[in-house]
Structure formats: structure tokens, C-alpha cells
Amino acid sequence: MKLSAEVQSCVDLCTACSATCFNEAMNHCLEAGGDHLKPEHFRLMMACAEICRSSAAVMLTGVPQHVFVCNACAEFCRACADSCEKVGDMQDCVDICRKCGQSCEKMSSSVRKAA
Amino acid sequence: MKLSAEVQSCVDLCTACSATCFNEAMNHCLEAGGDHLKPEHFRLMMACAEICRSSAAVMLTGVPQHVFVCNACAEFCRACADSCEKVGDMQDCVDICRKCGQSCEKMSSSVRKAA
Amino acid sequence: MKLSAEVQSCVDLCTACSATCFNEAMNHCLEAGGDHLKPEHFRLMMACAEICRSSAAVMLTGVPQHVFVCNACAEFCRACADSCEKVGDMQDCVDICRKCGQSCEKMSSSVRKAA
Amino acid sequence: MKLSAEVQSCVDLCTACSATCFNEAMNHCLEAGGDHLKPEHFRLMMACAEICRSSAAVMLTGVPQHVFVCNACAEFCRACADSCEKVGDMQDCVDICRKCGQSCEKMSSSVRKAA
């Protein structure tokens, strides 16, 4: 069993988004200080890094329930992109969160229809 | 900021559920063979272990969006409990998945109402 | 195959240490500011949370190579405990890091002898 | 603070190695059965996936202690590559484990000298 091209692309985006959020938080935000270290913003970056990494792993297992994690992941990516935009000087993070969020949303469209 | 007793209890259940699923898969299932190693069952156990662990971490960050991960986690716990029941001889896993699933569902009831 | 009492105890300490470091970083440190947010200290807390969680998971797989991860984990626990002591007002974190580090060190004594 | 090119390359290899081990275990091994599901082999693949993923995350934090995790990671990559070679029909996994192990070993050469 191979992952479909669509799932593989979402795995890749989740992996990249997790690494970017984590690395930016640990390096850029911690050193920039100010709004970059506001608890709400920083927590969101860490939570987004966590769920994106986990979303990629769940997709790699191949279980059909991955759509539920993608659905959650899309919410975090949107919230994190918005927060990064407000803080400013975080365009890499904004960009990957938007792309990853859109991919996760597409992945989970069946959940949204069923709700 | 301290976690509420309700969130802390869900963190504890997610942590215990993840460890039980992972350890049972790695030890009980791999050694028992047969239905215990059917791909659908085994993948679900690994995916449940992954999302439960991640759900606990996201709750520990304190972001309000944790409800979306709990919502996804509840789906995995239910599916994993059902699969463990069908395979049989996995009562510890069934029990913790049911408890964790109920806790996650309660945690995410706001998501379900909003849908 | 059941985990030995000694390994199970180390799994429990690693799990508790990871949760404490992560939660303290996300809540106590981010809100306290000052030395609590010095990049070196905060990164160490996140790295300690990460490796402790992973160390627990590797022990749960039952592979004998877990001693190498425990060896690494002991280094992080010591460094994190020292850093928390210097920052101050982080006694919970100091205590669990010390306990977890000692348990991991015992677990990995075979690696240290072989080196 | 940017990661050095050498660390970034090790992060990328650890990430790729983790995804390959996890996906091959979940899909190739579970479906192939036989030696692919021998407990020792399968556990090693899961443990290697876990520690490689964690090693990448620890490097992304930027703490100098990452060398201890890389040291542990190199052991798992070697053991996993050997096990995959013996089982056979797992060349992708062998290749990425060898590359990742060499990168982690280089990263941790300071630990080995100090021992």
C-alpha cells in the first residue's frame, strides 16, 4: 500500500509546517521577544508544531480516520497563521501554515460535510 | 495558569491510553500474531497511541483550540476500542480507550454543538 | 512480555518529567518572563520535554537499545534541573528532572561502563 | 539564530528516516508478514522512527546537548539498517538508516571522543 499523491503532499506540508513553527518559536521568537513571546502566540506555535507533526504520523499509518486529525490540524494552522500575521516579521511561518491548513482542510472535507 | 481538574484528568487519560495502546501493540500483539497483527487493527492501535499522546501535549500548552484535537482523539479511541473488542484478549486496551474516548468527547462537546 | 518494574518506573518518571517541563514552560515560564524566558533556559526545557517523552516511548517498545536513549535523557535532565535551579521558582521541575535523570542514568549504566 | 548547514542536513535525514521507517513498518511490513513481523525487527523499526523524529526536534531547539541524542540515534539507525538487511526487501529503509546513522554519528563525534 502506497500513500496517494494527495496524502503524501499533505504529509510533506505537515512535516514542514511543524518544523518551521517549532524552529521559529525556539529561535526567532525567543530571541526577538516582545509580541513574539506573548503567551497566546507562543503556545499556539508550539501546539501547531505538535499537531502538524502528529498529523503527518497518523497519515503515514494509513488509517482512514486520519481525516479527523487533518480537520483539527487545519484549525491550528489557520489560528497560527493569523497569530503570526498579527505579530509580524514571521512570513515564513504564515506561508507554510496557510498552505498546510488548506491541504489539511481538503483532506478533511468529508468530515466537514458529515458534520 | 493551572489546568482545570477536568483538563488534567483528560491529559492523564490520554497519556495512559497512548502508553497502553503502544505497549500492547509492541508486546502483546506482535507476539500473539493472528488477528492481533491484521493491518487494520494494528495501524489503528499505533494511530490511537500517536494522537492520544499528542492530544495530551496540546492540552498541556493551554490553547483553547485543544478541543479540536480532543474531538479527533475521541474518534480514534472509539475505533480502537471497537477493534480491540473484536480481536479479543485486549480488555486493558478496550477499557482505557473507552474511558479516554468519553473524556475527550466531553472535552470537545463545544465543537460538536458548533458543527 | 511485560516491562520490568525498573523499566516501568523509568517510563513513569520520563512521562511525568516531560509533562512537567512542557507544562511549566508553556504556562509558568511564558507568564513569568525575565530569566524564565532566556533562550538557553527555555530551549532546554523544551528539549528535555521532547527527549523524556521519546525515551518513555522507546522503553515501551521493549528494544534493548533503549539504554542509549536513557543515557542521552539523563544528560538533558541534569542540564534542565541545573538551569531551573539557577532561574529559581521552579522547584517542581528541578525535583522531577533530578529523579528522572537518576533513573535514566541507572538504566544506562551499561552504556557508561562500555564507553 | 539559524541552524548550520550540517545540523540542517542531519535534521532532514532524521525526519526522512523516521517517516520511512514508520511508513514501511505500517504498510510494507504489516502486509508482507513473515520475518517482516518478527517482534525484534518490528520493534526496532518503531523505536528508530521514534528516536529519529525526536532527534530532529531536539536539533531544531538549538541546544548544544543535541549531540547526546544524535549519539543514541546513530545506534538505532545502525541496528535498524542491519535488521532490515537481514529481513530483505527493505532497501529504502536500509539506505536511509545508513545515511542518517552516519550523519548522526558525525554530529555526535564530540561525545564519542569524550567518553
Coordinates of C-alpha atoms in Angstrom, one line a residue:
Chain A
M1 CA 0.0 0.0 0.0
K2 CA 1.4 3.3 -1.1
L3 CA 0.1 6.7 0.1
S4 CA -1.8 8.6 -2.6
A5 CA -0.1 11.6 -4.1
E6 CA -2.6 13.9 -2.3
V7 CA -1.9 12.3 1.1
Q8 CA 1.8 12.3 0.6
S9 CA 1.7 16.0 -0.2
C10 CA -0.3 16.7 3.0
V11 CA 2.3 14.6 5.0
D12 CA 5.1 16.7 3.5
L13 CA 3.3 20.0 4.3
C14 CA 2.5 19.0 7.8
T15 CA 6.1 17.9 8.4
A16 CA 7.5 21.2 7.0
C17 CA 4.9 23.3 8.9
S18 CA 5.8 21.5 12.2
A19 CA 9.5 22.1 11.7
T20 CA 9.1 25.7 10.8
C21 CA 6.7 26.6 13.7
F22 CA 9.0 24.8 16.2
N23 CA 12.2 26.2 14.9
E24 CA 10.8 29.8 14.6
A25 CA 9.5 29.6 18.1
M26 CA 12.7 28.3 19.5
N27 CA 15.0 30.6 17.7
H28 CA 13.3 33.7 16.1
C29 CA 10.6 34.3 18.8
L30 CA 12.7 33.6 21.9
E31 CA 15.3 36.0 20.6
A32 CA 13.0 38.7 19.3
G33 CA 11.0 38.9 22.5
G34 CA 8.1 41.4 22.8
D35 CA 4.9 40.3 21.0
H36 CA 6.7 37.2 19.8
L37 CA 6.7 35.9 23.3
K38 CA 3.1 36.7 24.2
P39 CA 1.8 33.5 25.8
E40 CA -1.2 33.1 23.4
H41 CA 1.0 33.4 20.3
F42 CA 3.8 31.3 21.6
R43 CA 1.6 28.5 22.8
L44 CA -0.2 28.4 19.5
M45 CA 3.1 28.0 17.7
M46 CA 4.0 25.1 19.9
A47 CA 0.6 23.5 19.7
C48 CA 0.6 23.9 15.9
A49 CA 4.1 22.3 15.7
E50 CA 2.8 19.4 17.8
I51 CA -0.4 18.6 16.0
C52 CA 1.2 19.0 12.5
R53 CA 3.9 16.5 13.4
S54 CA 1.3 14.1 14.7
S55 CA -1.0 14.6 11.8
A56 CA 1.8 13.6 9.4
A57 CA 2.5 10.4 11.5
V58 CA -1.2 9.4 11.6
M59 CA -1.4 9.8 7.8
L60 CA 1.7 7.6 7.5
T61 CA -0.2 4.8 9.3
G62 CA -2.7 4.7 6.5
V63 CA -5.8 4.6 8.7
P64 CA -8.9 6.3 7.1
Q65 CA -9.6 8.1 10.4
H66 CA -6.7 10.5 9.6
V67 CA -9.3 12.9 8.3
F68 CA -10.3 13.7 11.8
V69 CA -6.8 14.7 12.7
C70 CA -6.4 16.7 9.5
N71 CA -9.6 18.5 10.4
A72 CA -8.1 19.5 13.8
C73 CA -4.8 20.4 12.2
A74 CA -6.5 22.8 9.8
E75 CA -7.9 24.7 12.7
F76 CA -4.5 25.1 14.3
C77 CA -2.8 26.1 11.1
R78 CA -5.4 28.8 10.5
A79 CA -5.1 30.2 14.0
C80 CA -1.3 30.1 14.0
A81 CA -1.1 31.8 10.6
D82 CA -3.4 34.6 11.9
S83 CA -1.4 35.0 15.0
C84 CA 1.9 35.1 13.1
E85 CA 0.5 37.7 10.8
K86 CA -0.6 39.9 13.7
V87 CA 2.8 39.6 15.4
G88 CA 4.6 40.4 12.1
D89 CA 8.0 39.5 10.8
M90 CA 7.0 35.9 10.6
Q91 CA 6.2 35.5 6.9
D92 CA 7.8 32.0 6.5
C93 CA 5.5 30.7 9.3
V94 CA 2.4 32.5 7.8
D95 CA 3.1 31.0 4.4
I96 CA 3.6 27.4 5.4
C97 CA 0.7 27.5 7.9
R98 CA -1.7 28.7 5.2
K99 CA -0.5 26.0 2.7
C100 CA -0.6 23.3 5.3
G101 CA -4.0 24.4 6.6
Q102 CA -5.5 24.4 3.1
S103 CA -4.1 20.9 2.4
C104 CA -5.5 19.6 5.7
E105 CA -8.9 21.2 5.0
K106 CA -9.1 19.5 1.6
M107 CA -8.1 16.2 3.3
S108 CA -10.8 16.5 5.8
S109 CA -13.6 17.8 3.6
S110 CA -15.5 14.6 4.2
V111 CA -15.7 15.3 7.9
R112 CA -17.0 18.8 7.4
K113 CA -19.7 17.6 5.0
A114 CA -20.8 14.9 7.5
A115 CA -21.0 17.3 10.4
Chain B
M1 CA -2.2 29.4 34.9
K2 CA -3.1 25.9 36.1
L3 CA -5.0 23.4 34.1
S4 CA -8.6 22.8 35.3
A5 CA -9.2 19.5 37.1
E6 CA -11.3 18.4 34.0
V7 CA -8.5 19.1 31.5
Q8 CA -5.9 17.5 33.8
S9 CA -8.0 14.3 34.1
C10 CA -8.2 14.2 30.2
V11 CA -4.5 14.7 29.9
D12 CA -3.9 11.8 32.3
L13 CA -6.3 9.5 30.4
C14 CA -4.8 10.4 27.0
T15 CA -1.3 9.7 28.4
A16 CA -2.3 6.4 29.9
C17 CA -4.3 5.4 26.7
S18 CA -1.3 6.2 24.5
A19 CA 1.1 4.2 26.6
T20 CA -1.3 1.2 26.8
C21 CA -2.0 1.1 23.1
F22 CA 1.7 1.5 22.2
N23 CA 2.9 -1.1 24.7
E24 CA 0.2 -3.6 23.9
A25 CA 0.9 -3.3 20.2
M26 CA 4.6 -3.7 20.6
N27 CA 4.4 -6.5 23.0
H28 CA 1.1 -8.3 23.2
C29 CA 0.0 -8.0 19.6
L30 CA 3.4 -8.7 17.9
E31 CA 3.8 -11.8 20.0
A32 CA 0.2 -13.1 19.8
G33 CA 0.1 -12.8 16.0
G34 CA -3.1 -13.8 14.1
D35 CA -5.9 -11.2 14.2
H36 CA -3.7 -9.1 16.5
L37 CA -1.5 -8.4 13.5
K38 CA -4.2 -7.7 11.0
P39 CA -3.0 -4.4 9.4
E40 CA -6.3 -2.5 10.0
H41 CA -6.2 -3.4 13.7
F42 CA -2.5 -2.8 14.3
R43 CA -2.4 0.5 12.4
L44 CA -5.4 1.8 14.4
M45 CA -3.5 1.0 17.7
M46 CA -0.5 2.9 16.5
A47 CA -2.5 5.8 15.3
C48 CA -4.5 5.9 18.6
A49 CA -1.3 5.9 20.6
E50 CA 0.0 8.8 18.5
I51 CA -3.0 11.0 18.6
C52 CA -3.6 10.4 22.3
R53 CA 0.0 11.4 23.1
S54 CA -0.3 14.5 21.0
S55 CA -3.7 15.4 22.5
A56 CA -2.2 15.4 26.0
A57 CA 0.6 17.6 24.8
V58 CA -1.7 20.1 23.1
M59 CA -3.8 20.3 26.3
L60 CA -0.7 21.0 28.3
T61 CA 0.0 24.1 26.1
G62 CA -3.3 25.5 27.4
V63 CA -4.6 26.7 24.0
P64 CA -8.4 26.8 23.7
Q65 CA -8.2 25.0 20.3
H66 CA -7.3 21.8 22.1
V67 CA -11.0 20.9 21.8
F68 CA -10.4 20.1 18.1
V69 CA -7.7 17.6 18.9
C70 CA -9.9 16.1 21.6
N71 CA -12.6 15.7 19.1
A72 CA -10.3 13.8 16.7
C73 CA -8.9 11.8 19.6
A74 CA -12.4 10.6 20.7
E75 CA -12.9 9.1 17.2
F76 CA -9.7 7.2 17.4
C77 CA -10.4 5.9 20.9
R78 CA -13.8 4.7 19.9
A79 CA -12.5 2.9 16.7
C80 CA -9.6 1.4 18.6
A81 CA -11.8 0.1 21.4
D82 CA -14.1 -1.5 18.9
S83 CA -11.2 -3.1 17.0
C84 CA -9.7 -4.4 20.3
E85 CA -13.0 -5.9 21.3
K86 CA -13.4 -7.7 18.0
V87 CA -9.8 -9.1 18.2
G88 CA -10.4 -10.2 21.8
D89 CA -8.0 -10.7 24.7
M90 CA -7.3 -7.0 24.8
Q91 CA -9.5 -5.9 27.7
D92 CA -7.0 -3.4 29.2
C93 CA -6.9 -1.6 25.9
V94 CA -10.6 -1.6 25.4
D95 CA -11.2 -0.2 28.9
I96 CA -8.7 2.7 28.7
C97 CA -9.8 3.6 25.1
R98 CA -13.4 3.8 26.2
K99 CA -12.6 6.0 29.2
C100 CA -10.3 8.2 27.3
G101 CA -12.7 8.5 24.4
Q102 CA -15.5 9.6 26.8
S103 CA -13.3 12.2 28.4
C104 CA -12.2 13.6 25.0
E105 CA -15.8 13.6 23.8
K106 CA -16.8 15.7 26.8
M107 CA -13.9 18.0 26.3
S108 CA -14.9 18.6 22.7
S109 CA -18.7 18.9 23.1
S110 CA -18.4 22.5 22.2
V111 CA -17.1 21.5 18.8
R112 CA -19.8 19.0 18.2
K113 CA -22.5 21.5 19.1
A114 CA -21.0 24.1 16.8
A115 CA -20.8 21.8 13.8
Chain C
M1 CA 6.4 -9.7 27.5
K2 CA 5.9 -7.3 30.4
L3 CA 8.3 -4.4 31.2
S4 CA 10.4 -5.0 34.3
A5 CA 9.5 -2.9 37.4
E6 CA 12.7 -0.9 37.0
V7 CA 11.9 0.0 33.3
Q8 CA 8.3 0.7 34.1
S9 CA 9.4 3.1 36.9
C10 CA 11.7 4.9 34.5
V11 CA 8.9 5.1 31.9
D12 CA 6.7 6.7 34.5
L13 CA 9.3 9.2 35.6
C14 CA 10.1 10.2 32.0
T15 CA 6.5 10.7 31.2
A16 CA 6.0 12.8 34.3
C17 CA 9.2 14.8 33.7
S18 CA 8.1 15.5 30.1
A19 CA 4.7 16.7 31.1
T20 CA 6.1 18.9 33.9
C21 CA 8.8 20.5 31.8
F22 CA 6.3 21.2 28.9
N23 CA 3.5 22.5 31.1
E24 CA 5.8 24.7 33.2
A25 CA 7.4 26.2 30.1
M26 CA 4.1 26.8 28.4
N27 CA 2.4 28.3 31.5
H28 CA 4.8 29.3 34.3
C29 CA 7.8 30.5 32.2
L30 CA 5.8 32.2 29.5
E31 CA 3.9 34.2 32.1
A32 CA 6.7 34.9 34.5
G33 CA 9.0 36.3 31.8
G34 CA 12.5 37.6 32.7
D35 CA 15.1 34.8 33.3
H36 CA 12.3 32.2 32.7
L37 CA 12.3 33.2 29.0
K38 CA 16.1 33.3 28.5
P39 CA 16.5 31.4 25.2
E40 CA 19.1 28.9 26.7
H41 CA 16.8 28.0 29.6
F42 CA 13.6 27.8 27.7
R43 CA 15.1 25.7 24.8
L44 CA 16.5 23.3 27.4
M45 CA 13.1 22.8 28.9
M46 CA 11.5 22.1 25.5
A47 CA 14.3 19.7 24.5
C48 CA 14.1 17.9 27.9
A49 CA 10.3 17.6 27.5
E50 CA 10.9 16.1 24.0
I51 CA 13.6 13.6 24.8
C52 CA 11.9 12.4 28.0
R53 CA 8.7 11.7 26.1
S54 CA 10.6 9.9 23.4
S55 CA 12.6 8.0 26.0
A56 CA 9.4 6.6 27.6
A57 CA 8.1 5.6 24.1
V58 CA 11.3 3.8 23.2
M59 CA 11.3 1.9 26.5
L60 CA 7.7 0.9 25.8
T61 CA 8.8 -0.8 22.6
G62 CA 11.0 -3.2 24.6
V63 CA 14.1 -2.9 22.5
P64 CA 17.4 -3.4 24.4
Q65 CA 18.9 -0.3 22.7
H66 CA 16.7 1.9 24.9
V67 CA 19.7 2.3 27.2
F68 CA 21.3 4.7 24.6
V69 CA 18.2 7.0 24.7
C70 CA 18.2 6.8 28.5
N71 CA 21.8 7.8 28.5
A72 CA 21.0 10.9 26.4
C73 CA 17.9 11.6 28.5
A74 CA 20.0 11.7 31.7
E75 CA 22.1 14.4 30.3
F76 CA 19.1 16.6 29.4
C77 CA 17.5 16.0 32.8
R78 CA 20.7 17.1 34.6
A79 CA 21.1 20.2 32.5
C80 CA 17.5 21.1 32.8
A81 CA 17.5 20.7 36.6
D82 CA 20.6 22.9 36.9
S83 CA 19.0 25.6 34.7
C84 CA 15.8 25.5 36.6
E85 CA 17.7 25.8 39.9
K86 CA 19.5 28.9 38.6
V87 CA 16.4 30.6 37.3
G88 CA 14.6 29.9 40.6
D89 CA 11.0 29.4 41.5
M90 CA 10.9 26.2 39.5
Q91 CA 11.2 23.6 42.3
D92 CA 8.7 21.1 40.8
C93 CA 10.7 21.0 37.6
V94 CA 14.0 20.7 39.5
D95 CA 12.7 17.7 41.5
I96 CA 11.3 15.7 38.7
C97 CA 14.3 16.3 36.5
R98 CA 16.6 15.1 39.2
K99 CA 14.6 11.9 39.9
C100 CA 14.1 11.2 36.2
G101 CA 17.8 11.8 35.5
Q102 CA 18.9 9.4 38.2
S103 CA 16.5 6.7 36.9
C104 CA 17.7 7.2 33.3
E105 CA 21.4 7.1 34.5
K106 CA 20.8 3.8 36.3
M107 CA 19.1 2.4 33.2
S108 CA 22.0 3.4 31.1
S109 CA 24.9 2.3 33.3
S110 CA 25.8 -0.4 30.9
V111 CA 26.4 2.2 28.2
R112 CA 28.6 4.2 30.5
K113 CA 30.7 1.2 31.5
A114 CA 31.2 0.2 27.9
A115 CA 32.3 3.6 26.8
Chain D
M1 CA 20.0 32.1 15.1
K2 CA 20.0 29.8 12.0
L3 CA 20.9 26.1 12.1
S4 CA 24.2 25.4 10.5
A5 CA 24.1 23.6 7.1
E6 CA 25.5 20.5 8.8
V7 CA 22.8 20.4 11.5
Q8 CA 20.1 21.2 9.0
S9 CA 21.2 18.3 6.9
C10 CA 21.0 16.0 9.9
V11 CA 17.6 17.2 10.8
D12 CA 16.4 16.5 7.2
L13 CA 17.9 13.0 7.3
C14 CA 16.4 12.2 10.7
T15 CA 13.0 13.4 9.5
A16 CA 13.2 11.3 6.3
C17 CA 14.5 8.3 8.2
S18 CA 11.6 8.5 10.8
A19 CA 9.0 8.8 8.1
T20 CA 10.4 5.9 6.0
C21 CA 10.8 3.5 9.0
F22 CA 7.3 4.3 10.3
N23 CA 5.6 4.1 6.9
E24 CA 7.4 0.9 5.9
A25 CA 6.5 -0.7 9.2
M26 CA 2.9 0.3 9.0
N27 CA 2.4 -0.6 5.3
H28 CA 5.1 -2.9 3.9
C29 CA 5.9 -5.0 7.0
L30 CA 2.4 -5.4 8.2
E31 CA 1.3 -6.6 4.8
A32 CA 4.3 -8.8 4.0
G33 CA 4.2 -10.7 7.2
G34 CA 6.8 -13.4 8.0
D35 CA 10.2 -12.1 9.0
H36 CA 8.9 -8.6 8.5
L37 CA 6.7 -9.1 11.6
K38 CA 9.3 -10.7 13.8
P39 CA 8.9 -8.8 17.1
E40 CA 12.6 -7.8 17.3
H41 CA 12.7 -6.4 13.8
F42 CA 9.4 -4.6 14.0
R43 CA 10.1 -3.0 17.4
L44 CA 13.4 -1.7 16.2
M45 CA 11.7 0.0 13.3
M46 CA 9.2 1.7 15.5
A47 CA 11.9 2.7 18.0
C48 CA 14.1 4.0 15.2
A49 CA 11.2 6.0 13.8
E50 CA 10.5 7.5 17.3
I51 CA 14.1 8.5 18.1
C52 CA 14.8 9.9 14.7
R53 CA 11.8 12.1 14.9
S54 CA 12.8 13.2 18.3
S55 CA 16.4 13.8 17.3
A56 CA 15.2 16.2 14.6
A57 CA 13.1 18.1 17.1
V58 CA 15.9 18.4 19.6
M59 CA 18.2 19.7 16.9
L60 CA 15.6 22.3 15.9
T61 CA 15.6 23.7 19.5
G62 CA 19.2 24.6 19.0
V63 CA 20.5 23.2 22.4
P64 CA 24.2 22.1 22.3
Q65 CA 23.2 18.9 24.1
H66 CA 21.6 17.6 20.9
V67 CA 24.8 15.7 20.4
F68 CA 23.7 13.2 23.0
V69 CA 20.5 12.4 21.2
C70 CA 22.4 12.1 17.9
N71 CA 24.7 9.7 19.5
A72 CA 21.7 7.5 20.6
C73 CA 20.1 7.9 17.2
A74 CA 23.2 6.7 15.4
E75 CA 22.9 3.4 17.4
F76 CA 19.3 2.9 16.4
C77 CA 19.9 3.7 12.8
R78 CA 22.7 1.1 12.6
A79 CA 20.7 -1.6 14.3
C80 CA 17.7 -0.9 12.2
A81 CA 19.7 -0.9 8.9
D82 CA 21.2 -4.3 9.9
S83 CA 17.8 -5.7 10.8
C84 CA 16.3 -4.5 7.5
E85 CA 19.1 -6.0 5.6
K86 CA 18.7 -9.4 7.2
V87 CA 14.9 -9.4 6.6
G88 CA 15.4 -8.4 3.0
D89 CA 13.2 -6.5 0.5
M90 CA 13.6 -3.3 2.6
Q91 CA 16.4 -1.4 0.6
D92 CA 14.8 2.0 1.0
C93 CA 14.9 1.6 4.8
V94 CA 18.4 0.3 4.8
D95 CA 19.7 3.2 2.7
I96 CA 18.1 6.0 4.7
C97 CA 19.1 4.4 8.0
R98 CA 22.7 4.1 6.9
K99 CA 22.8 7.8 5.7
C100 CA 21.0 9.1 8.8
G101 CA 23.2 7.0 11.1
Q102 CA 26.4 8.4 9.5
S103 CA 25.1 11.9 9.8
C104 CA 24.2 11.4 13.5
E105 CA 27.5 9.8 14.2
K106 CA 29.4 12.8 12.7
M107 CA 27.1 15.1 14.7
S108 CA 28.0 13.3 17.9
S109 CA 31.7 12.7 17.4
S110 CA 32.4 15.0 20.3
V111 CA 30.5 12.7 22.7
R112 CA 32.4 9.7 21.5
K113 CA 35.8 11.3 21.9
A114 CA 34.8 12.5 25.5
A115 CA 33.7 9.0 26.6

